[in-house]
Structures are given as C-alpha cells and as structure tokens.
Coordinates of C-alpha atoms in Angstrom, one line a residue:
Chain K
M1 CA 70.9 68.5 140.8
T2 CA 74.6 69.6 141.5
K3 CA 75.3 68.3 137.9
A4 CA 72.6 70.6 136.4
R5 CA 73.9 73.4 138.4
Q6 CA 77.3 73.0 137.4
Q7 CA 76.3 73.1 133.7
L8 CA 74.6 76.2 134.3
T9 CA 77.5 77.9 136.1
S10 CA 79.6 76.7 133.1
W11 CA 77.3 78.5 130.7
M12 CA 77.2 81.6 132.9
I13 CA 81.0 81.7 132.8
M14 CA 81.1 81.7 129.0
L15 CA 78.1 84.1 128.9
P16 CA 80.2 87.5 128.7
G17 CA 82.1 86.0 125.8
I18 CA 79.2 84.6 124.0
A19 CA 77.2 87.9 124.4
L20 CA 80.2 90.2 123.1
F21 CA 80.7 87.8 120.1
A22 CA 77.0 88.0 119.4
F23 CA 77.0 91.8 119.6
F24 CA 80.1 92.6 117.8
L25 CA 80.1 90.0 115.2
W26 CA 77.3 87.5 114.9
I27 CA 74.2 89.6 115.1
P28 CA 75.7 92.4 112.7
L29 CA 76.6 89.8 110.0
V30 CA 72.9 88.5 110.0
Q31 CA 71.6 92.2 110.0
S32 CA 74.2 93.1 107.1
V33 CA 72.5 90.3 105.1
R34 CA 68.9 91.6 106.0
M35 CA 69.9 95.3 105.4
S36 CA 71.2 94.6 101.8
F37 CA 67.5 93.6 100.9
Y38 CA 66.0 97.0 102.3
R39 CA 65.9 100.5 101.0
T40 CA 67.3 102.4 104.0
R41 CA 67.2 106.2 105.0
N42 CA 69.7 107.2 107.6
V43 CA 69.9 104.3 110.0
E44 CA 66.3 103.2 109.2
L45 CA 65.0 100.2 107.0
I46 CA 62.4 101.8 104.9
E47 CA 61.1 99.0 102.8
F48 CA 61.9 95.6 101.6
V49 CA 63.2 95.7 98.0
G50 CA 64.3 92.2 97.3
F51 CA 67.3 92.3 95.2
D52 CA 67.2 95.8 94.0
N53 CA 70.3 96.9 95.9
Y54 CA 72.2 94.1 94.2
V55 CA 70.9 94.8 90.6
S56 CA 71.6 98.6 91.0
I57 CA 75.2 98.2 92.3
F58 CA 75.9 95.6 89.5
G59 CA 74.9 98.4 87.2
R60 CA 77.1 101.0 88.6
Q61 CA 80.4 101.8 86.9
E62 CA 82.3 102.2 90.4
F63 CA 81.1 98.7 91.7
Q64 CA 82.4 96.9 88.3
Q65 CA 85.5 98.9 88.6
A66 CA 85.8 98.0 92.3
L67 CA 85.2 94.2 91.6
L68 CA 87.9 94.3 88.8
N69 CA 90.3 96.3 90.9
T70 CA 90.1 94.0 93.7
F71 CA 91.0 90.9 91.7
M72 CA 93.8 93.1 90.2
Y73 CA 95.0 93.8 93.8
T74 CA 95.0 90.1 94.4
F75 CA 96.8 89.4 91.1
W76 CA 99.5 91.9 91.8
S77 CA 99.8 90.8 95.3
L78 CA 100.5 87.3 94.1
L79 CA 103.2 88.6 91.7
I80 CA 105.0 90.9 94.3
G81 CA 103.7 90.0 97.7
F82 CA 103.8 86.2 97.6
V83 CA 107.4 86.0 96.1
V84 CA 109.2 88.7 98.5
P85 CA 108.7 87.0 101.6
I86 CA 110.1 83.7 100.3
F87 CA 113.1 85.5 99.0
L88 CA 113.5 87.2 102.3
A89 CA 113.4 83.8 104.3
L90 CA 116.0 82.2 101.9
V91 CA 118.4 85.0 101.6
I92 CA 118.3 85.9 105.5
G93 CA 118.4 82.1 106.3
E94 CA 121.7 81.8 104.5
T95 CA 123.6 84.4 106.7
V96 CA 125.4 83.5 109.7
R97 CA 126.7 86.8 111.1
S98 CA 124.1 89.2 112.2
R99 CA 121.2 87.3 111.1
G100 CA 119.1 88.4 114.2
F101 CA 119.6 91.9 113.1
F102 CA 118.5 91.4 109.5
R103 CA 115.5 89.5 110.9
T104 CA 114.5 92.4 113.3
A105 CA 114.9 95.0 110.6
A106 CA 112.9 92.9 108.1
Y107 CA 110.2 92.8 110.8
L108 CA 110.1 96.2 112.1
P109 CA 107.8 97.8 109.3
N110 CA 105.1 95.3 110.6
I111 CA 104.8 96.8 114.0
L112 CA 104.2 100.3 112.7
P113 CA 100.4 101.4 112.6
G114 CA 99.4 100.8 109.3
L115 CA 97.6 104.3 109.0
A116 CA 101.0 106.1 109.9
A117 CA 102.9 103.9 107.4
M118 CA 100.4 104.8 104.6
I119 CA 100.7 108.5 105.1
L120 CA 104.5 108.2 105.2
W121 CA 104.4 106.5 102.0
R122 CA 102.0 109.1 100.6
A123 CA 104.9 111.6 101.0
F124 CA 107.3 109.1 99.3
W125 CA 105.1 108.7 96.2
S126 CA 104.3 112.4 96.0
A127 CA 104.1 113.8 92.5
E128 CA 106.0 116.8 93.5
T129 CA 109.7 117.2 92.8
T130 CA 110.2 116.6 96.6
G131 CA 108.7 113.4 96.6
V132 CA 111.2 110.8 97.8
I133 CA 110.9 108.7 95.0
N134 CA 111.0 111.6 92.4
I135 CA 114.2 112.8 94.1
M136 CA 115.8 109.4 93.7
L137 CA 114.8 109.2 90.1
G138 CA 116.2 112.8 89.8
H139 CA 119.3 111.8 90.7
L140 CA 119.3 108.8 88.2
G141 CA 118.5 111.4 85.5
F142 CA 114.8 110.8 85.1
E143 CA 111.9 113.3 85.0
P144 CA 109.5 113.5 87.9
M145 CA 106.5 111.3 87.6
T146 CA 103.0 111.3 89.0
F147 CA 102.8 107.9 90.6
L148 CA 99.4 107.9 92.6
T149 CA 97.4 109.7 90.0
E150 CA 98.2 107.3 87.4
A151 CA 95.5 104.8 86.8
N152 CA 97.8 102.0 85.5
W153 CA 100.2 102.5 88.5
V154 CA 98.4 103.2 91.4
I155 CA 97.2 99.4 92.2
P156 CA 100.9 98.0 91.9
I157 CA 102.3 100.9 93.9
I158 CA 99.7 100.1 96.7
V159 CA 100.6 96.4 96.5
V160 CA 104.2 97.5 97.0
V161 CA 103.5 99.5 100.0
S162 CA 101.5 96.7 101.6
T163 CA 104.4 94.2 100.7
W164 CA 106.9 96.6 102.2
R165 CA 104.7 96.5 105.7
G166 CA 103.7 92.7 105.5
A167 CA 106.6 90.9 104.1
G168 CA 108.8 90.7 107.0
A169 CA 106.2 88.8 109.2
T170 CA 105.6 86.4 106.5
A171 CA 109.3 85.7 106.0
L172 CA 109.6 84.7 109.7
I173 CA 106.9 82.0 109.1
Y174 CA 108.8 80.8 106.1
M175 CA 112.1 80.9 108.0
A176 CA 110.6 78.6 110.7
G177 CA 109.4 76.2 107.9
L178 CA 113.1 76.1 106.5
A179 CA 114.3 75.5 110.0
G180 CA 112.3 72.4 110.0
V181 CA 114.3 70.9 106.9
N182 CA 116.7 68.0 107.8
P183 CA 119.9 69.1 107.4
E184 CA 121.1 65.7 106.4
L185 CA 118.9 65.9 103.2
Y186 CA 121.4 68.9 102.1
E187 CA 124.3 66.7 103.0
A188 CA 123.3 63.9 101.2
A189 CA 122.4 65.9 98.1
T190 CA 126.0 67.3 98.1
I191 CA 127.5 63.9 98.2
D192 CA 125.3 63.0 95.1
G193 CA 126.7 66.2 93.4
A194 CA 123.9 68.6 93.7
G195 CA 125.1 72.3 93.5
V196 CA 123.6 75.0 95.7
M197 CA 121.0 75.9 93.1
K198 CA 119.9 72.4 92.6
R199 CA 119.7 72.1 96.4
V200 CA 117.3 75.1 96.5
R201 CA 115.3 73.8 93.6
H202 CA 114.8 70.1 94.7
I203 CA 115.0 70.4 98.7
T204 CA 114.1 73.8 99.7
L205 CA 111.4 74.8 97.6
P206 CA 109.7 71.5 97.8
A207 CA 109.8 71.6 101.7
I208 CA 108.0 74.9 102.0
F209 CA 105.4 74.1 99.1
N210 CA 102.9 73.2 101.6
L211 CA 103.3 76.2 103.8
G212 CA 103.5 78.3 100.6
S213 CA 100.2 77.1 99.3
T214 CA 98.4 77.8 103.0
L215 CA 99.9 81.3 103.1
L216 CA 98.9 82.0 99.5
I217 CA 95.4 81.4 100.1
L218 CA 95.4 83.3 103.4
Q219 CA 97.0 86.1 101.6
I220 CA 94.4 86.1 98.9
I221 CA 91.7 86.4 101.7
A222 CA 93.6 89.1 103.3
V223 CA 94.1 91.3 100.1
F224 CA 90.6 90.8 99.1
Q225 CA 89.6 92.9 102.0
I226 CA 92.1 95.7 101.2
M227 CA 90.6 99.0 102.4
Y228 CA 92.4 101.4 104.4
E229 CA 95.7 101.4 102.2
P230 CA 93.7 102.8 99.2
L231 CA 91.6 105.1 101.5
V232 CA 94.7 106.7 102.8
L233 CA 96.7 106.7 99.8
T234 CA 94.4 107.7 97.1
R235 CA 90.9 107.5 98.5
G236 CA 90.1 105.1 95.8
G237 CA 91.2 107.5 93.0
P238 CA 92.3 108.6 90.3
D239 CA 88.5 108.2 89.1
N240 CA 88.0 104.9 91.0
A241 CA 91.3 103.4 89.6
S242 CA 92.0 102.1 93.3
M243 CA 88.8 101.8 94.6
S244 CA 88.3 98.2 96.2
L245 CA 85.3 96.5 97.3
M246 CA 85.7 97.1 100.9
L247 CA 86.4 100.5 100.5
L248 CA 83.5 101.1 98.3
M249 CA 81.4 99.7 101.2
W250 CA 82.9 102.3 103.3
Q251 CA 82.3 105.1 100.9
Y252 CA 78.8 104.2 100.4
A253 CA 78.1 104.0 104.3
F254 CA 80.2 106.6 105.7
G255 CA 81.4 108.8 102.6
G256 CA 78.6 111.3 103.1
N257 CA 75.4 109.5 101.5
M258 CA 74.8 107.0 104.5
D259 CA 73.7 104.4 101.8
F260 CA 73.7 101.6 104.1
G261 CA 71.5 99.6 101.9
R262 CA 74.0 99.5 99.1
A263 CA 76.9 99.3 101.5
S264 CA 75.6 96.0 102.9
A265 CA 74.8 94.7 99.5
V266 CA 78.7 95.2 98.6
A267 CA 79.7 93.6 102.0
V268 CA 77.3 90.6 101.3
I269 CA 79.0 90.0 98.0
T270 CA 82.5 90.4 99.2
A271 CA 81.6 87.8 102.0
C272 CA 80.4 85.3 99.4
I273 CA 83.6 85.6 97.3
L274 CA 85.6 85.2 100.6
L275 CA 83.7 82.3 101.5
C276 CA 84.5 80.7 98.3
F277 CA 88.3 81.3 99.0
T278 CA 88.0 79.9 102.6
A279 CA 86.3 76.8 101.1
L280 CA 89.3 76.5 98.8
Y281 CA 91.7 77.0 101.9
S282 CA 90.1 74.2 103.9
F283 CA 90.2 72.0 101.1
V284 CA 94.0 72.5 100.5
N285 CA 94.5 72.1 104.2
R286 CA 92.6 68.9 104.3
R287 CA 94.6 67.7 101.4
R288 CA 97.8 68.6 103.2
T289 CA 96.8 66.7 106.3
E290 CA 95.9 63.6 104.2
W291 CA 99.5 63.8 102.7
D292 CA 101.2 64.2 106.1
Chain M
M1 CA 149.8 84.3 116.2
K2 CA 146.4 85.8 116.0
I3 CA 143.4 83.4 116.4
K4 CA 140.9 84.3 113.8
K5 CA 137.3 84.4 115.5
S6 CA 135.7 81.8 113.6
A7 CA 131.9 82.0 112.5
P8 CA 129.5 79.5 113.6
P9 CA 129.1 76.6 111.3
R10 CA 126.7 77.1 108.2
T11 CA 123.6 75.1 108.7
G12 CA 121.6 76.2 105.7
I13 CA 121.5 75.5 102.1
I14 CA 125.1 76.7 101.6
R15 CA 127.6 74.6 103.7
D16 CA 131.0 75.3 104.8
Y17 CA 132.3 72.8 102.4
D18 CA 130.8 74.7 99.6
S19 CA 132.7 77.9 100.6
R20 CA 135.8 76.8 98.7
K21 CA 134.3 77.3 95.3
L22 CA 134.5 80.8 93.9
S23 CA 131.1 80.7 92.7
V24 CA 129.7 80.1 96.0
K25 CA 132.0 82.8 97.7
I26 CA 130.4 85.2 95.2
A27 CA 126.8 84.0 96.0
L28 CA 127.5 84.6 99.6
V29 CA 128.6 88.1 99.0
V30 CA 125.6 88.7 97.1
V31 CA 123.5 87.3 99.8
Y32 CA 125.0 89.8 102.4
V33 CA 124.4 92.5 99.6
F34 CA 120.9 91.6 99.5
C35 CA 120.5 91.4 103.1
V36 CA 121.8 95.0 103.4
C37 CA 119.5 96.0 100.8
I38 CA 116.6 94.7 103.0
V39 CA 117.5 96.5 106.0
L40 CA 117.9 99.8 104.1
V41 CA 114.4 99.4 102.4
S42 CA 112.9 98.5 105.7
L43 CA 114.6 101.2 107.8
F44 CA 114.9 104.2 105.3
P45 CA 111.3 105.3 105.3
I46 CA 111.2 105.3 109.0
Y47 CA 114.6 107.4 109.3
W48 CA 113.1 109.8 106.5
V49 CA 110.1 110.5 108.3
L50 CA 112.1 111.1 111.5
M51 CA 114.4 113.7 109.6
A52 CA 111.3 115.1 107.8
G53 CA 110.0 115.9 111.2
F54 CA 112.8 118.6 111.8
K55 CA 111.9 120.4 108.8
D56 CA 109.4 123.4 108.8
L57 CA 106.8 123.8 106.1
R58 CA 108.7 125.7 103.5
E59 CA 111.9 123.4 103.7
F60 CA 109.6 120.3 103.5
M61 CA 107.8 121.5 100.4
N62 CA 110.9 122.8 98.7
S63 CA 114.2 120.9 99.9
T64 CA 115.2 117.9 98.0
S65 CA 117.6 116.9 101.0
I66 CA 116.8 114.2 103.3
H67 CA 118.3 115.9 106.1
P68 CA 117.0 119.2 107.6
S69 CA 119.3 122.2 107.4
V70 CA 119.1 122.6 111.0
F71 CA 118.2 120.1 113.8
E72 CA 115.6 122.1 115.8
F73 CA 113.9 119.8 118.3
A74 CA 111.7 122.6 119.5
R75 CA 109.6 121.8 116.1
Y76 CA 108.7 118.4 117.5
T77 CA 107.8 119.7 120.9
R78 CA 105.9 122.7 119.4
T79 CA 103.6 120.4 117.4
W80 CA 103.2 118.1 120.4
T81 CA 101.8 121.1 122.4
Q82 CA 100.0 122.9 119.5
L83 CA 97.9 119.7 118.5
G84 CA 97.5 118.7 122.1
I85 CA 98.8 115.2 121.4
M86 CA 99.0 114.4 125.1
R87 CA 95.4 114.3 125.4
N88 CA 95.3 111.7 122.6
Y89 CA 98.1 109.6 124.0
L90 CA 96.1 109.3 127.4
N91 CA 93.0 108.4 125.6
S92 CA 94.9 105.6 123.6
F93 CA 96.3 104.5 126.8
Y94 CA 92.6 104.4 128.4
V95 CA 91.4 102.2 125.5
I96 CA 94.4 100.0 125.5
A97 CA 94.0 99.4 129.4
G98 CA 90.2 98.6 129.1
S99 CA 90.9 96.4 126.0
V100 CA 93.6 94.3 127.6
F101 CA 91.4 93.6 130.4
F102 CA 88.4 92.6 128.3
A103 CA 90.8 90.7 126.0
L104 CA 92.3 88.6 128.8
V105 CA 89.2 88.1 131.1
V106 CA 86.3 87.6 128.7
N107 CA 88.3 85.7 126.0
G108 CA 89.8 83.8 128.7
L109 CA 86.6 82.8 130.4
L110 CA 85.1 81.8 127.1
A111 CA 88.1 79.7 126.3
Y112 CA 87.9 78.0 129.7
G113 CA 84.4 77.0 129.3
L114 CA 85.4 75.7 125.8
A115 CA 88.5 73.8 126.8
I116 CA 88.0 72.6 130.4
L117 CA 84.4 73.1 131.7
K118 CA 82.8 71.9 128.4
P119 CA 79.1 72.1 129.3
K120 CA 76.7 70.3 127.2
G121 CA 76.5 72.0 123.8
H122 CA 79.8 73.8 123.9
G123 CA 80.8 72.4 120.6
I124 CA 78.4 74.8 118.7
V125 CA 80.0 77.7 120.5
N126 CA 83.4 76.6 119.4
K127 CA 82.5 76.0 115.8
M128 CA 80.9 79.5 115.7
V129 CA 84.1 80.9 117.2
V130 CA 86.1 79.3 114.6
L131 CA 83.9 80.5 111.9
S132 CA 84.1 84.1 113.2
L133 CA 88.0 83.8 112.3
L134 CA 87.2 83.2 108.9
I135 CA 84.7 86.0 108.1
P136 CA 86.2 89.3 108.2
A137 CA 85.0 91.6 110.8
T138 CA 84.7 94.7 108.4
I139 CA 81.9 93.1 106.9
A140 CA 79.8 93.4 109.9
L141 CA 81.0 97.2 110.4
V142 CA 77.9 98.9 109.0
P143 CA 75.2 97.3 111.3
L144 CA 77.6 97.2 114.1
F145 CA 78.1 101.0 113.8
I146 CA 74.4 101.6 113.6
N147 CA 73.7 99.2 116.7
I148 CA 76.3 101.2 118.6
M149 CA 74.7 104.6 117.8
N150 CA 71.1 103.4 118.6
M151 CA 72.3 102.1 121.7
N152 CA 73.8 105.6 122.7
M153 CA 77.2 104.0 123.2
G154 CA 79.0 106.4 120.7
G155 CA 81.3 109.2 121.7
F156 CA 83.1 106.9 124.5
F157 CA 85.4 104.1 124.9
T158 CA 82.7 101.6 126.0
P159 CA 82.3 99.9 122.6
L160 CA 86.2 99.8 122.0
W161 CA 86.8 98.1 125.2
L162 CA 84.1 95.5 124.7
A163 CA 85.1 94.8 121.3
A164 CA 88.3 93.3 122.6
G165 CA 86.4 90.7 124.4
A166 CA 85.0 89.2 121.1
N167 CA 88.4 88.3 119.4
A168 CA 87.9 84.8 117.9
F169 CA 91.6 84.6 117.3
Y170 CA 92.5 85.2 121.1
V171 CA 89.8 82.6 122.2
I172 CA 91.3 80.0 120.0
V173 CA 94.9 80.8 121.3
F174 CA 93.7 80.7 124.8
R175 CA 92.0 77.3 124.2
Q176 CA 94.9 75.6 122.8
F177 CA 96.9 76.4 125.6
F178 CA 94.3 75.3 128.2
L179 CA 94.1 72.2 126.6
S180 CA 97.8 71.5 127.2
L181 CA 97.5 72.3 130.9
P182 CA 97.8 69.1 133.0
P183 CA 94.3 68.0 134.1
S184 CA 95.6 66.8 137.4
L185 CA 96.1 70.3 138.6
I186 CA 92.7 71.3 137.5
D187 CA 91.4 68.2 139.3
A188 CA 93.4 69.0 142.5
G189 CA 91.4 72.4 142.6
R190 CA 88.2 70.6 142.3
I191 CA 89.0 68.2 145.2
D192 CA 90.0 71.0 147.5
G193 CA 86.5 72.5 146.8
C194 CA 87.2 75.5 144.6
S195 CA 84.5 77.0 142.5
Q196 CA 84.7 77.0 138.9
L197 CA 85.7 80.8 138.9
A198 CA 88.4 80.1 141.6
I199 CA 89.9 77.4 139.6
F200 CA 90.1 79.9 136.6
S201 CA 91.5 82.8 138.6
K202 CA 93.9 80.9 141.0
I203 CA 95.2 77.7 138.9
V204 CA 94.4 78.3 135.0
M205 CA 95.3 82.0 134.6
P206 CA 98.6 81.6 136.8
L207 CA 99.8 78.9 134.7
S208 CA 99.1 80.7 131.6
K209 CA 101.1 83.6 131.9
P210 CA 103.1 83.0 128.8
I211 CA 100.1 83.2 126.6
C212 CA 98.7 86.1 128.6
V213 CA 101.9 88.1 127.7
V214 CA 101.4 87.2 124.0
V215 CA 97.7 88.3 124.0
T216 CA 98.5 91.5 125.8
I217 CA 101.3 92.4 123.4
F218 CA 99.2 91.9 120.4
T219 CA 96.1 93.6 122.0
V220 CA 98.4 96.6 122.8
N221 CA 99.7 96.9 119.4
G222 CA 96.5 96.1 117.4
V223 CA 94.4 98.7 119.8
W224 CA 97.0 101.3 119.2
S225 CA 97.1 101.0 115.5
D226 CA 93.2 100.6 115.1
F227 CA 91.4 103.6 113.7
L228 CA 88.3 102.5 111.6
L229 CA 86.0 101.4 114.5
P230 CA 87.4 104.0 116.8
Y231 CA 86.9 106.6 114.1
L232 CA 83.3 105.7 113.7
V233 CA 82.8 105.4 117.6
L234 CA 84.6 108.5 118.8
G235 CA 84.2 110.9 115.7
V236 CA 85.6 114.2 116.1
G237 CA 84.8 114.4 119.9
R238 CA 87.3 115.0 122.7
W239 CA 88.0 111.2 123.3
Q240 CA 90.1 110.8 120.0
T241 CA 92.9 108.4 120.3
V242 CA 96.2 109.1 118.5
M243 CA 95.1 107.2 115.3
V244 CA 91.7 108.6 114.9
R245 CA 93.5 112.1 115.3
L246 CA 95.9 111.2 112.8
F247 CA 93.2 109.8 110.4
V248 CA 91.0 113.1 110.8
F249 CA 94.2 115.4 110.4
S250 CA 95.4 113.4 107.2
T251 CA 92.1 113.9 105.7
Q252 CA 91.5 117.6 106.0
Q253 CA 91.8 119.7 103.1
T254 CA 94.3 122.0 104.2
I255 CA 97.0 120.6 106.2
N256 CA 100.6 121.7 107.4
H257 CA 102.5 118.6 105.9
D258 CA 105.4 119.0 108.4
D259 CA 103.0 119.0 111.4
L260 CA 101.5 115.7 109.7
M261 CA 104.9 114.1 109.4
R262 CA 105.7 114.9 113.1
A263 CA 102.1 113.6 114.1
V264 CA 103.3 110.3 112.1
V265 CA 106.3 110.2 114.1
F266 CA 104.5 110.5 117.4
S267 CA 102.2 107.6 116.5
M268 CA 105.0 105.3 115.7
I269 CA 107.0 106.0 118.8
P270 CA 104.9 103.8 121.4
P271 CA 105.0 100.7 118.9
I272 CA 108.8 100.9 118.5
I273 CA 109.4 101.0 122.2
L274 CA 107.1 98.2 122.6
F275 CA 108.8 96.2 119.7
F276 CA 112.2 96.6 121.3
I277 CA 111.2 95.6 124.7
F278 CA 109.3 92.4 123.5
Q279 CA 111.2 91.9 120.5
K280 CA 112.2 88.3 120.9
K281 CA 108.5 87.3 122.1
L282 CA 107.2 89.0 119.1
T283 CA 109.5 87.6 116.5
E284 CA 109.2 84.0 118.0
N285 CA 105.5 84.1 118.5
I286 CA 104.7 85.5 115.1
V287 CA 105.4 82.0 113.8
T288 CA 102.6 80.5 115.9
V289 CA 100.2 83.5 116.1
G290 CA 101.1 85.2 112.7
I291 CA 99.6 82.7 110.5
K292 CA 96.4 84.7 111.0
G293 CA 97.6 86.6 108.1

C-alpha cells in the first residue's frame, strides 16, 4: 500500500515537468506532422489532403532553392566553421603568457545576443561606402562591393559571421581535449627526432580526431537549422539566394500568408533529414566507445 | 644582476628545448601574431558598435572614420529615453526571473524523479527527454504558437516562463549531477522521515548548488538573447522584451540607423556584465555543457 503511494507521489513530483515537455515539445511535434497533411486556413485545419502540401512545395522554386542552400550552408560551414576552432585551439594552446586573455577574447562573441551580433554585422557588410568592410577595402585600394546582395557571396558571408560568433566556444572544447594528451608522448616523439610539425601531425591531430568527428556532426545538425542569421542579415535574399529550410518555414507561417500546412511540411522534411544526421551521429559515437 | 622573470614551462606541442632553434622561435612569434589577430577580430566589432553609437545619423551615414568626431554621451541617454528601453529592460528581467524559477524547479524535480525516485516506468520518460534533445525545438514552433494562441496565453510572459521548465538539456545535466550524489545522504533523509519533496528541497538541491549556478547562468543568458518565441508570444504589445523590441525595430522599413546601433549596444550590456562576473564558471563549464552545440 505505502509502496503504491510512494510510486504515485513520485509520478506527481515528475508531473509538472512531463506536462511542460508535452505542451512545448512532444504534442506540437505530433501536431506538426498531422498539420502537414492538411489544408489550413489561419489556425484551422480545413481538410485532409494527403501529401498535397509536400508535392506542392517540392514543385516550388523557393523550396528547391532553400533545400540546395541549406546544403550549401553546411558545405561552407565545414570548409570554414570546422577548421577555425581547431586552429584557434592549437594556436592559443601554444601560448604561455596571457593565454587566459586570448581564451576569454575568443569566447566573448559567443555570449553576445545572436540578434544583436547579426544587426552589427549587417552594418559591417553594408553595400554603402561607409560599410566597415568597404572602408577597409577602400584603404587597400579596392572599389566598394555589394556583399549581401551578391547571390554567390551571401551564404559564405553568413557562415563567416556565424563562425565569428561560435568558434571561440568550440575552440574551448578542443582545448580541453588537447589538455588530455599525455605530455610524455611529445617528449618521446622529440627523442625520436620528430620536429614540431611532425608532432602536430602524428600526435595532436590524431588525439582530437574522435572529438572532431563528434563535433563535426553536431555542427552539421546545428547549421542545418540555420534560421535567424539569414532572417536578420538578408531576409533570405537576394532572390532567395540565402533562404534556408527553417527560414522558409518561418516565412510560410509568419511571413504574412499564415500558410501553416506548407510550413509544417517544410518542418517535417527538415526533421527527417536531421534524424538521418542524428542516426549517423549515434553510429559514430557508438564506434567511438567501442574503440575506447 | 637583474633576475629575469621566467615564463612558466611550456607544456604544449612546442617545448622549451625546441625554442633554441631559429625556426621554432619564428613559429612562436607567428603564434603570438595569430593570437593578437584573433583578439582583434573578436573584439573589434564590439568596439566599433560602441563607437558608432556616439555618432549622429548624418555622421553614421557619411563618415568613414571608426571614431566619432565628438564623444557625446547624451546621444546614448537620448535614445534610451526616447525609445523607453527601460521598460523593455524590466520586461526582460521579469521573463528571466520567472524562467530561472521554472528552469530550476521543474527541470530539477523531473531530474530528481528520473535519477533518485525512479518510479516504475521512468525509463520511458528518460528516453523521451533524451530524444527531445536531438529534435530541434524550432520544428515544433508553428503548432506551439497556434496552441498558445488558442489557449489565450498570448501577450504575456506566462508561456515564456513555462517554456523554461521544458528544457531537455537542463534535465539531463541535473540528472547526471543527482546520480553522482552519495545515496547515503538521501537514505538518511528517508530514515529521518522526510517526505520525498522535503528530501528534494532540503538535501538534494542544497547539495547541487554548483549545477544550479550553471543552469541559472545559462538560463539568464539564453532567455535574454531569445527572440523568436518571445516575438510570436508578446508581439508588438507593451510586454516586449529588449530582444523583441530590437527585432521589431530592425525590421522596420524606415529606421534611424544610429538609434539602431545604440539599441544594439543596450542589448549587449547585460550579457557582457554577466560574462565578466562569471567568466571562469562559463569558460570552464562550456566544456561539459557546451557540447550541446
């Protein structure tokens, strides 16, 4: 009897948390899937239309563009965003004096509100002659450029800006990983005649390989959801050149049309792609624990 | 004889015995040059916006100099009063206070159930919480917004407060910490006849101060910076937080760019203060907490 009562009070204690999770995550997720199969008017579900929403968005130019762009964001963030934190960790890790200061400075952009940072960078990349990057180019003798309205430039620029914000935090994780390398390995390698570059190549980089592969997939998952950066910097423009899947979802739902059915279809497709990445992540993680 | 202050020994890839070689000496100089560049790249935009805030609209639109022609602090105070940012600040603090409460109590209680009470069937809840971490919350945004509106909860802070109580990441962090607590202390509470809630509030939480501090810092910073759900919930009403205000302000067709830059500065001040107070905690815990991505 008392045992059953204890079980009951235990569940009562967990109930507020479970209720909030259900309200804020679990139920909306299910609704999102359901809604993607309906034609909607404002907030009402009008009729079940099967896969019509999916078929219609796949035929739309802006969706094809957004899908392609999202992969382009991922590609550029692998090219830029993955390497920079490793480089930061290696370089800052080799300093002795003022290392704490370098670490703090590299991490500082991360604590700024993302929205504020994006507005700030919008002024930097401004096409006017008073845009900060254009001023710098002017000093170097170049003509002012129109960065955020160039279809080919806009995605790399957004990736550079998000790297500026995020790299310091990732670098701290790499630094912790590097601190775990046994110092005797370096000494032994030196005795065997390995120079500095050889030590980096044969000891340091292999040591952070596992950490790197985990962070790589986490980064892909994060970049795939990119939304407010292009929303603030370019609103998806020019001509959808920086439109991402999540931003398209936002535009369909809250951009004036209240097209919640299509928005949900985009969300579900994005979730499916993300689940594939997540499966890959848990696969890599399992392989890693098998090795250790 | 002057004693040269010696640097601590090098423990990284490059060692003291290397530094005799010329190529390594050059490499070390290059390392420091890179570090200075990193600092410049990190800090220059923040410095720039601070300076840009001192310019008036004409100077902001025309001048190519980083520094303003005059340092007139009144321009900041004028924007502050004209836009009535004080009210947005207060709103943000209200949201933060409620969110911290829910983040600590509701997530803490759930983790307490999952880690210590473990009633029959708790494993399923645990799995669902871990799964929630893997699925981005933005995907649930549209139906969540509709539900909030249907329940007439829009326009005030309540949904934002409650949302802090459904953070999978904090539940997992709390759970890990609770699992590491010595079971003997909890058993002692049971023997003394404490109720399950009393064990939570009198034994578990006081022992978990370090993790509570971390969750609090992350909640404060996260809630201060968040604007998507707050924008949908609070709209253009009088309860706008600083970030919602900034977002609405930045999307207007006609804006005074100098005012916008000052608003950006206002929105950056509290996180920077928080950062310098808890700098050590943040940079240490990013390693355990930051894997989230």
